[in-house]
PDB file of C-alpha atoms and ligand atoms in Angstrom:
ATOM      1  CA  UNK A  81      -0.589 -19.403  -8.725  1.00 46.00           C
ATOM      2  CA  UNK A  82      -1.577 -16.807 -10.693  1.00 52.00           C
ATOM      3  CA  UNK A  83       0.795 -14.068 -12.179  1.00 57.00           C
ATOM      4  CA  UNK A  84      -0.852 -11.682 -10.254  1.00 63.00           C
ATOM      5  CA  UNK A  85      -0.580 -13.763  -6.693  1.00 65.00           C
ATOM      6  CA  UNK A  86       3.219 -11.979  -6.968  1.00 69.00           C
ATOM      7  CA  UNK A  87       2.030  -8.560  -6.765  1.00 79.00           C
ATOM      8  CA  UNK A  88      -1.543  -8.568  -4.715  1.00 88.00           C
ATOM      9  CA  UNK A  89      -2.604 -10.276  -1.882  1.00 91.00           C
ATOM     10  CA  UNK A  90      -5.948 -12.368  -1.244  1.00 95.00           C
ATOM     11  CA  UNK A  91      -8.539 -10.240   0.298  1.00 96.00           C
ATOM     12  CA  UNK A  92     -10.839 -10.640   3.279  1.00 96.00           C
ATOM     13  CA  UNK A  93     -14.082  -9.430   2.053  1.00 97.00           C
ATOM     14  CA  UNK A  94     -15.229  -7.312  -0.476  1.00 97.00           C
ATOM     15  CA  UNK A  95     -14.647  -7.835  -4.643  1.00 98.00           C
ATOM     16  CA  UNK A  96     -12.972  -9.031  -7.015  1.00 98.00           C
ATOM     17  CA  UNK A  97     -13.024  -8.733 -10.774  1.00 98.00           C
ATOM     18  CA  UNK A  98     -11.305 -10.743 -12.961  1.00 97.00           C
ATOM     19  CA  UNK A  99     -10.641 -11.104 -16.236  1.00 96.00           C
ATOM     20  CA  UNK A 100     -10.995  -7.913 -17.409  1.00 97.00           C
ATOM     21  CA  UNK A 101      -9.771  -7.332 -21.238  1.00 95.00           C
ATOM     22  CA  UNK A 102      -6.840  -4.941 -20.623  1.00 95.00           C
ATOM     23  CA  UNK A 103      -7.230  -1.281 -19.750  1.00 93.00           C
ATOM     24  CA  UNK A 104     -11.014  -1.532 -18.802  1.00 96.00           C
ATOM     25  CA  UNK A 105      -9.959  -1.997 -14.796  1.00 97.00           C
ATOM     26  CA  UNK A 106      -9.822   1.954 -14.929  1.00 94.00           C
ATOM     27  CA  UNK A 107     -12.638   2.874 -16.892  1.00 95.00           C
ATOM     28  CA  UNK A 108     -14.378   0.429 -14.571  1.00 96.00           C
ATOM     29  CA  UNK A 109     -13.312   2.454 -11.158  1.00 94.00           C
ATOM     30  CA  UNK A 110     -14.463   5.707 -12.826  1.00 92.00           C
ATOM     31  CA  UNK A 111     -17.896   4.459 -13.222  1.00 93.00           C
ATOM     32  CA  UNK A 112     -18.149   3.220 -10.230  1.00 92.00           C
ATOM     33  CA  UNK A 113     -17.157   6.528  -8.635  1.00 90.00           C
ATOM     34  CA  UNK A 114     -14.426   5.019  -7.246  1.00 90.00           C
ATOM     35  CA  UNK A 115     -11.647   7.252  -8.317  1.00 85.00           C
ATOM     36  CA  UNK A 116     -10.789  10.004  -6.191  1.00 78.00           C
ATOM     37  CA  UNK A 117     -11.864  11.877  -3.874  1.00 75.00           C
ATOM     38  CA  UNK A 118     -15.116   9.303  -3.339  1.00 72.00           C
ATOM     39  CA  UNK A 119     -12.594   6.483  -3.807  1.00 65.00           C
ATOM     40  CA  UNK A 120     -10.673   6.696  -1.101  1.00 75.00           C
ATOM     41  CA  UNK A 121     -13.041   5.549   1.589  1.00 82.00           C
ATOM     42  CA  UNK A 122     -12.124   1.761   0.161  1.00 88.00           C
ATOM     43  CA  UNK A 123      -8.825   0.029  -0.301  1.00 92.00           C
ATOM     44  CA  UNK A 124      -8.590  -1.104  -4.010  1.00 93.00           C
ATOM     45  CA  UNK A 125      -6.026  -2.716  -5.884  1.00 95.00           C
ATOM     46  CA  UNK A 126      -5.701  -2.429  -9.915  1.00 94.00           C
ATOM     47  CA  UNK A 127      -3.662  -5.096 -11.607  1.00 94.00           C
ATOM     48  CA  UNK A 128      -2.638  -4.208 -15.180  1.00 94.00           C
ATOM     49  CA  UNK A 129      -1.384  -6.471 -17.902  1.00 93.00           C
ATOM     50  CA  UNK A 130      -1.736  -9.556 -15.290  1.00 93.00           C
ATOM     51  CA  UNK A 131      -0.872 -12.971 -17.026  1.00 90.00           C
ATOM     52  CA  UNK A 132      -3.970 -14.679 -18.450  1.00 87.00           C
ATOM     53  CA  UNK A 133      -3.779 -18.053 -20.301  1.00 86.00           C
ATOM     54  CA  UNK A 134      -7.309 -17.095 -21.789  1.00 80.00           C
ATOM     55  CA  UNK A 135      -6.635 -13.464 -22.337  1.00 76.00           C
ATOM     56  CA  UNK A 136      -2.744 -13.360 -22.883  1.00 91.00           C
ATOM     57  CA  UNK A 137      -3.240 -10.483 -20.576  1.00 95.00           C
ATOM     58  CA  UNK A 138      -6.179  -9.503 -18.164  1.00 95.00           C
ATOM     59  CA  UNK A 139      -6.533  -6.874 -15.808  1.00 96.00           C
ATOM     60  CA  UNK A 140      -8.169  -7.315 -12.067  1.00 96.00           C
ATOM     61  CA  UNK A 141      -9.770  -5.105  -9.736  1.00 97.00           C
ATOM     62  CA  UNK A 142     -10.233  -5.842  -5.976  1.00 97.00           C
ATOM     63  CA  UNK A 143     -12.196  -3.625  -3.486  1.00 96.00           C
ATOM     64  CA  UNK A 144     -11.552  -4.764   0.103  1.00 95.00           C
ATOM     65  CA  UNK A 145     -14.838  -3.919   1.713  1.00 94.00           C
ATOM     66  CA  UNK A 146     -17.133  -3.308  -0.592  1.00 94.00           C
ATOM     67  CA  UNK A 147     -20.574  -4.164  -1.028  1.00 92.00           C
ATOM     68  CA  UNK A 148     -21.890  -4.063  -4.406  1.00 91.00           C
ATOM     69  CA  UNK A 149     -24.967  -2.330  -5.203  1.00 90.00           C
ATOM     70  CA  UNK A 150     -27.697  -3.479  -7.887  1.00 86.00           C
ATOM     71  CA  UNK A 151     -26.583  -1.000 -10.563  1.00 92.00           C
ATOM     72  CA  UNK A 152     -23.006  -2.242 -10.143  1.00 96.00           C
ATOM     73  CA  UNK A 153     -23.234  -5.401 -12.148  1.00 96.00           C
ATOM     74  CA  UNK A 154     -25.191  -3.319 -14.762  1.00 96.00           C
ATOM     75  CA  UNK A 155     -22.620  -1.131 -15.217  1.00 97.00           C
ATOM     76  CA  UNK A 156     -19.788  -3.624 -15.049  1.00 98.00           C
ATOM     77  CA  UNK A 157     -21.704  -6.247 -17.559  1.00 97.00           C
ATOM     78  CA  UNK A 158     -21.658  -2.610 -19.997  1.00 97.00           C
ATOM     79  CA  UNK A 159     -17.930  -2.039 -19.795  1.00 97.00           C
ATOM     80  CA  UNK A 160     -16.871  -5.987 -19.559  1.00 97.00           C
ATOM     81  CA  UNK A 161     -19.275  -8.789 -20.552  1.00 97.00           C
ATOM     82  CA  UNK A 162     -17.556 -11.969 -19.791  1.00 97.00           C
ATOM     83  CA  UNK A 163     -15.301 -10.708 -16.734  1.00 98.00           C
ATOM     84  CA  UNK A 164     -16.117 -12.437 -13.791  1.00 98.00           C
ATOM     85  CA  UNK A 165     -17.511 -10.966 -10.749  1.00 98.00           C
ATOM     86  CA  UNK A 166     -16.759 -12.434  -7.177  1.00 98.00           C
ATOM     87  CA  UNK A 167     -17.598 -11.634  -3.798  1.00 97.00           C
ATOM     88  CA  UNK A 168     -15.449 -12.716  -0.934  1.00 97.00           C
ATOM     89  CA  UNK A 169     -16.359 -13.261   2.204  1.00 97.00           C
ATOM     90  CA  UNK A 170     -13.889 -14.534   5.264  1.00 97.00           C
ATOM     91  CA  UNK A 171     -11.627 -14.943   2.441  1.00 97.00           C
ATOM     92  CA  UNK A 172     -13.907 -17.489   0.493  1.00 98.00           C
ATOM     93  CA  UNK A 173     -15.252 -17.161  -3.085  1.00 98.00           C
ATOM     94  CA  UNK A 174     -19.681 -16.840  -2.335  1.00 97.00           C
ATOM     95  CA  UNK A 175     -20.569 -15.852  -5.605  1.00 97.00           C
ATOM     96  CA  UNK A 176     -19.088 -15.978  -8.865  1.00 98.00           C
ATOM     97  CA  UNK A 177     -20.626 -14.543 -11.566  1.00 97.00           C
ATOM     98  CA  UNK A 178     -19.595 -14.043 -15.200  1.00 98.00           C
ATOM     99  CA  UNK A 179     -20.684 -10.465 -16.657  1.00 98.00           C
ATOM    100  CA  UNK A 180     -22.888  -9.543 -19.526  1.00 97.00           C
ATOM    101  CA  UNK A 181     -24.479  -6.972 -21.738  1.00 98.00           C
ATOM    102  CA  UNK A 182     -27.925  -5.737 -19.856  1.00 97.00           C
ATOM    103  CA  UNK A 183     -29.814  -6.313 -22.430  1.00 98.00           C
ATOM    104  CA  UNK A 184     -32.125  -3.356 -21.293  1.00 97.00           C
ATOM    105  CA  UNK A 185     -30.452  -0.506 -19.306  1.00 97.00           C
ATOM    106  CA  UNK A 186     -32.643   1.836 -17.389  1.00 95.00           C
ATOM    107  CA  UNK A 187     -31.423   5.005 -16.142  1.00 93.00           C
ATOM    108  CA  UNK A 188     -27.868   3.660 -16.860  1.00 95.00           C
ATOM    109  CA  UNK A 189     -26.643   4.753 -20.142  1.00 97.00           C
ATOM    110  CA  UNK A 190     -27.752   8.224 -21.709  1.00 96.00           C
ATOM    111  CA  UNK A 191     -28.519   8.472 -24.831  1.00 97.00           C
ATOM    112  CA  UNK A 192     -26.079  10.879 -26.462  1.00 97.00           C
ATOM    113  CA  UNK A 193     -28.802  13.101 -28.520  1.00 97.00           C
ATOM    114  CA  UNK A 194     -29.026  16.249 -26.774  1.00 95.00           C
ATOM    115  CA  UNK A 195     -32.766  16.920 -28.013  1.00 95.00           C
ATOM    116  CA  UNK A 196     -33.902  13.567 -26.350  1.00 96.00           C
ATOM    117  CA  UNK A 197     -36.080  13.511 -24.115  1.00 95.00           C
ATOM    118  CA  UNK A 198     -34.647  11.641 -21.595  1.00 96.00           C
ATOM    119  CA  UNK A 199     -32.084  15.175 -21.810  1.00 93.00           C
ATOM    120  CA  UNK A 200     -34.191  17.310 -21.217  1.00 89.00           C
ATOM    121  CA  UNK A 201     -33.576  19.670 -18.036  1.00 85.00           C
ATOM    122  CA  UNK A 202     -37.148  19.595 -16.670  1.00 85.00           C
ATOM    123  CA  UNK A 203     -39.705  16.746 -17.077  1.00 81.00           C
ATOM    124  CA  UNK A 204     -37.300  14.195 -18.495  1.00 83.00           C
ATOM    125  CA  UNK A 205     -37.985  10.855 -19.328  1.00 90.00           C
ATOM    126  CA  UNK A 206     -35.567   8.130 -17.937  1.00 94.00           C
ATOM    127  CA  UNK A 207     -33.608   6.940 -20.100  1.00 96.00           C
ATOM    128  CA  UNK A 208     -34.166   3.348 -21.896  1.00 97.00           C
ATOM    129  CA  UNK A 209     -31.494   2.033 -23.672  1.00 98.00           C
ATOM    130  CA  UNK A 210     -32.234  -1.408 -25.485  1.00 98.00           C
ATOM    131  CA  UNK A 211     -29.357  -3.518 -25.993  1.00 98.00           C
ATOM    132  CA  UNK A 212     -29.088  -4.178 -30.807  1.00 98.00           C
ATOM    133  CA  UNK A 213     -25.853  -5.839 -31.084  1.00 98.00           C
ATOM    134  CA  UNK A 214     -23.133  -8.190 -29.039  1.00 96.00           C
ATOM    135  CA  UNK A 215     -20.007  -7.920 -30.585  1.00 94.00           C
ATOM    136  CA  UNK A 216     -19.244  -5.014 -30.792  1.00 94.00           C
ATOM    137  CA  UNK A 217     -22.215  -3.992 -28.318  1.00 97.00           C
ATOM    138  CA  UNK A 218     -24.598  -1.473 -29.336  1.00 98.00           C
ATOM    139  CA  UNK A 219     -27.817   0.430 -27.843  1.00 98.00           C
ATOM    140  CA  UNK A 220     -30.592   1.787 -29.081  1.00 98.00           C
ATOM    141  CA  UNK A 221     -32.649   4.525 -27.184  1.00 98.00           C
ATOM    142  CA  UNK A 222     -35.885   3.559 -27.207  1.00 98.00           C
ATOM    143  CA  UNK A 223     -37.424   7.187 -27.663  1.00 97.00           C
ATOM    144  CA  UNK A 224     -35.486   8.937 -30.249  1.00 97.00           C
ATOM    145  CA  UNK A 225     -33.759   5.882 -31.841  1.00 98.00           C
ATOM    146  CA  UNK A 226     -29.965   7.260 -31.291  1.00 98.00           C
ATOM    147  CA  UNK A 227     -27.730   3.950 -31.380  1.00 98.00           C
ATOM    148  CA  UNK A 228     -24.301   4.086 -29.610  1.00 98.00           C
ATOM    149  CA  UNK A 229     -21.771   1.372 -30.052  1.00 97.00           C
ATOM    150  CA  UNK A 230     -18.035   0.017 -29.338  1.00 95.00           C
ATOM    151  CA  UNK A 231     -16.164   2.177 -26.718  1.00 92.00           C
ATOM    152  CA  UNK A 232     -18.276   5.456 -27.145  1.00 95.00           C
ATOM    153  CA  UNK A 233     -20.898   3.699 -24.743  1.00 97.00           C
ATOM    154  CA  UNK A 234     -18.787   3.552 -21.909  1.00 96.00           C
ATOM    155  CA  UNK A 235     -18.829   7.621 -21.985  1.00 95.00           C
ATOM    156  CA  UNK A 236     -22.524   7.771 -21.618  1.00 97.00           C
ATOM    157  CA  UNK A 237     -22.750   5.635 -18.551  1.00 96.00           C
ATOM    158  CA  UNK A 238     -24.175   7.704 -15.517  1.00 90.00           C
ATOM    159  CA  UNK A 239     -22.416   8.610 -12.627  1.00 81.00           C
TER     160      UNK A 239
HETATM  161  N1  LIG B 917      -9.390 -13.787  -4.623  1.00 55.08           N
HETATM  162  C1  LIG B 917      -8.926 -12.816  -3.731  1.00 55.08           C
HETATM  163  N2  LIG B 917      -9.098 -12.988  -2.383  1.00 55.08           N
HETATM  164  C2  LIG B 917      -9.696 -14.074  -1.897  1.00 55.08           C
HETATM  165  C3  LIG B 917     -10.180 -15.083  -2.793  1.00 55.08           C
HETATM  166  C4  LIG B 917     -10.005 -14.903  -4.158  1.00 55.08           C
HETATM  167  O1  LIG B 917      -8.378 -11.808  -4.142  1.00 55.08           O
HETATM  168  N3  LIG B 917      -9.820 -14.210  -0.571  1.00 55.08           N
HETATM  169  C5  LIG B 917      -9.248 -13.567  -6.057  1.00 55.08           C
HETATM  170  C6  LIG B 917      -8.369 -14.582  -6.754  1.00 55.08           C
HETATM  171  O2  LIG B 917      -7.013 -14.157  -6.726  1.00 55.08           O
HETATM  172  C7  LIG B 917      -8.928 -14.559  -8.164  1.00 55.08           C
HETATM  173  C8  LIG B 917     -10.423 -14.276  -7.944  1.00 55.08           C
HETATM  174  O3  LIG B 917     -10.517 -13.704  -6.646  1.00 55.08           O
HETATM  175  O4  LIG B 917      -8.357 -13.476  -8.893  1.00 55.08           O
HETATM  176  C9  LIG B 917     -11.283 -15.506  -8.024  1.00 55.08           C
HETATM  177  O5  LIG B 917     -10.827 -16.443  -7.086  1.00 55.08           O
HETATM  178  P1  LIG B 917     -10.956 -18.016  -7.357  1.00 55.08           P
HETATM  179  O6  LIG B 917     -12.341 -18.342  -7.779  1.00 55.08           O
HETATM  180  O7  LIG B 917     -10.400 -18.739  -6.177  1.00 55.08           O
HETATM  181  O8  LIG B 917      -9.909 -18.178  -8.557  1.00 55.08           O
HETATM  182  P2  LIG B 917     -10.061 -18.995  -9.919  1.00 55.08           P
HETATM  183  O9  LIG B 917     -10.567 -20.366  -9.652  1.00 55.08           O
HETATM  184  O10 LIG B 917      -8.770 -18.859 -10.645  1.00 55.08           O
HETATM  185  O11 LIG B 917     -11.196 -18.142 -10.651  1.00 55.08           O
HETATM  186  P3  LIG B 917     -11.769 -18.316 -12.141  1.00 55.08           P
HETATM  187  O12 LIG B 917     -12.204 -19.743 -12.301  1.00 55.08           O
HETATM  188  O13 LIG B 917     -12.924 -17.343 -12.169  1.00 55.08           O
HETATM  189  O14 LIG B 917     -10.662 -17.920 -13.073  1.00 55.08           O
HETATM  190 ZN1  LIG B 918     -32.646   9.241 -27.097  1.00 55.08          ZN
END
């Protein structure tokens, strides 16, 4: 059993992430909108600093209930590429997926250039971010050319 298995139990239905490098689990529930007040329509447990024997130390996220959306795995594959991604259903693993970098991200991530014109307030473009580097990840926007990288990329993801 996993470390965790002492603190959380199994779920019914819903999500799980796993695998998450430390500390990410919240920045995760933020841009999912999960945080209060929106949050507390699910029931979601955050494990920090659970035992990993690949990670040393991992967090995990489950969401009882919840039904991912297409944007979710963008936005997860931004913040944690190479976290997997399960759905449960009747307390069975039904997908497993392991997260990456989009390597496009449409209306996603904003580029950070205020006179963009994917910022502008009337007649703005949607934004196009094009994925330049893995490790650490970096974006380019494809309009003005602005190129965000490392943690400063998990600011500019939409909510
Ligand atoms: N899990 C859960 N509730 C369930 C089934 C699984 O919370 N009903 C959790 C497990 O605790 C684990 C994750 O979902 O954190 C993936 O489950 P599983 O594939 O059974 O575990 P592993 O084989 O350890 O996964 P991996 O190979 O991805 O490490
Ligand atoms: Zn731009």
């Amino acid at each position: 059993m996993e470390g965790e298995g002492l603190l959380v139990r199994k779920i019914r239905s819903g999500v799980v992430i796993d695998h998450i490098p430390p500390g990410r689990a919240f920045t995760m529930l933020k841009a999912l909108g999960l945080l209060p007040p929106r949050g507390y329509k699910w029931r979601i447990a955050v494990v920090i600093n659970a035992e990993s024997s690949k990670l040393g130390r991992k967090d995990i996220l489950k969401i009882e209930g919840y039904k991912p959306r297409r944007r979710d795995l963008e936005v997860l594959g931004i913040i944690a590429p190479g976290a997997t991604f399960n759905v449960i259903e009747d307390y069975r693993v039904v997908e497993k997926l392991r997260l990456k970098l989009p390597e496009v991200s449409q209306g996603v991530l904003r580029c950070p250039n205020p006179t963009c014109i994917t910022r502008k307030e009337r007649e703005k473009a949607v934004s196009k971010m094009v994925l330049v580097s893995h490790d650490p990840p970096a974006y380019r926007c494809v309009y003005c050319g602005t190129t965000v990288r490392g943690e400063e990329i998990h600011d500019l993801i939409s909510p």
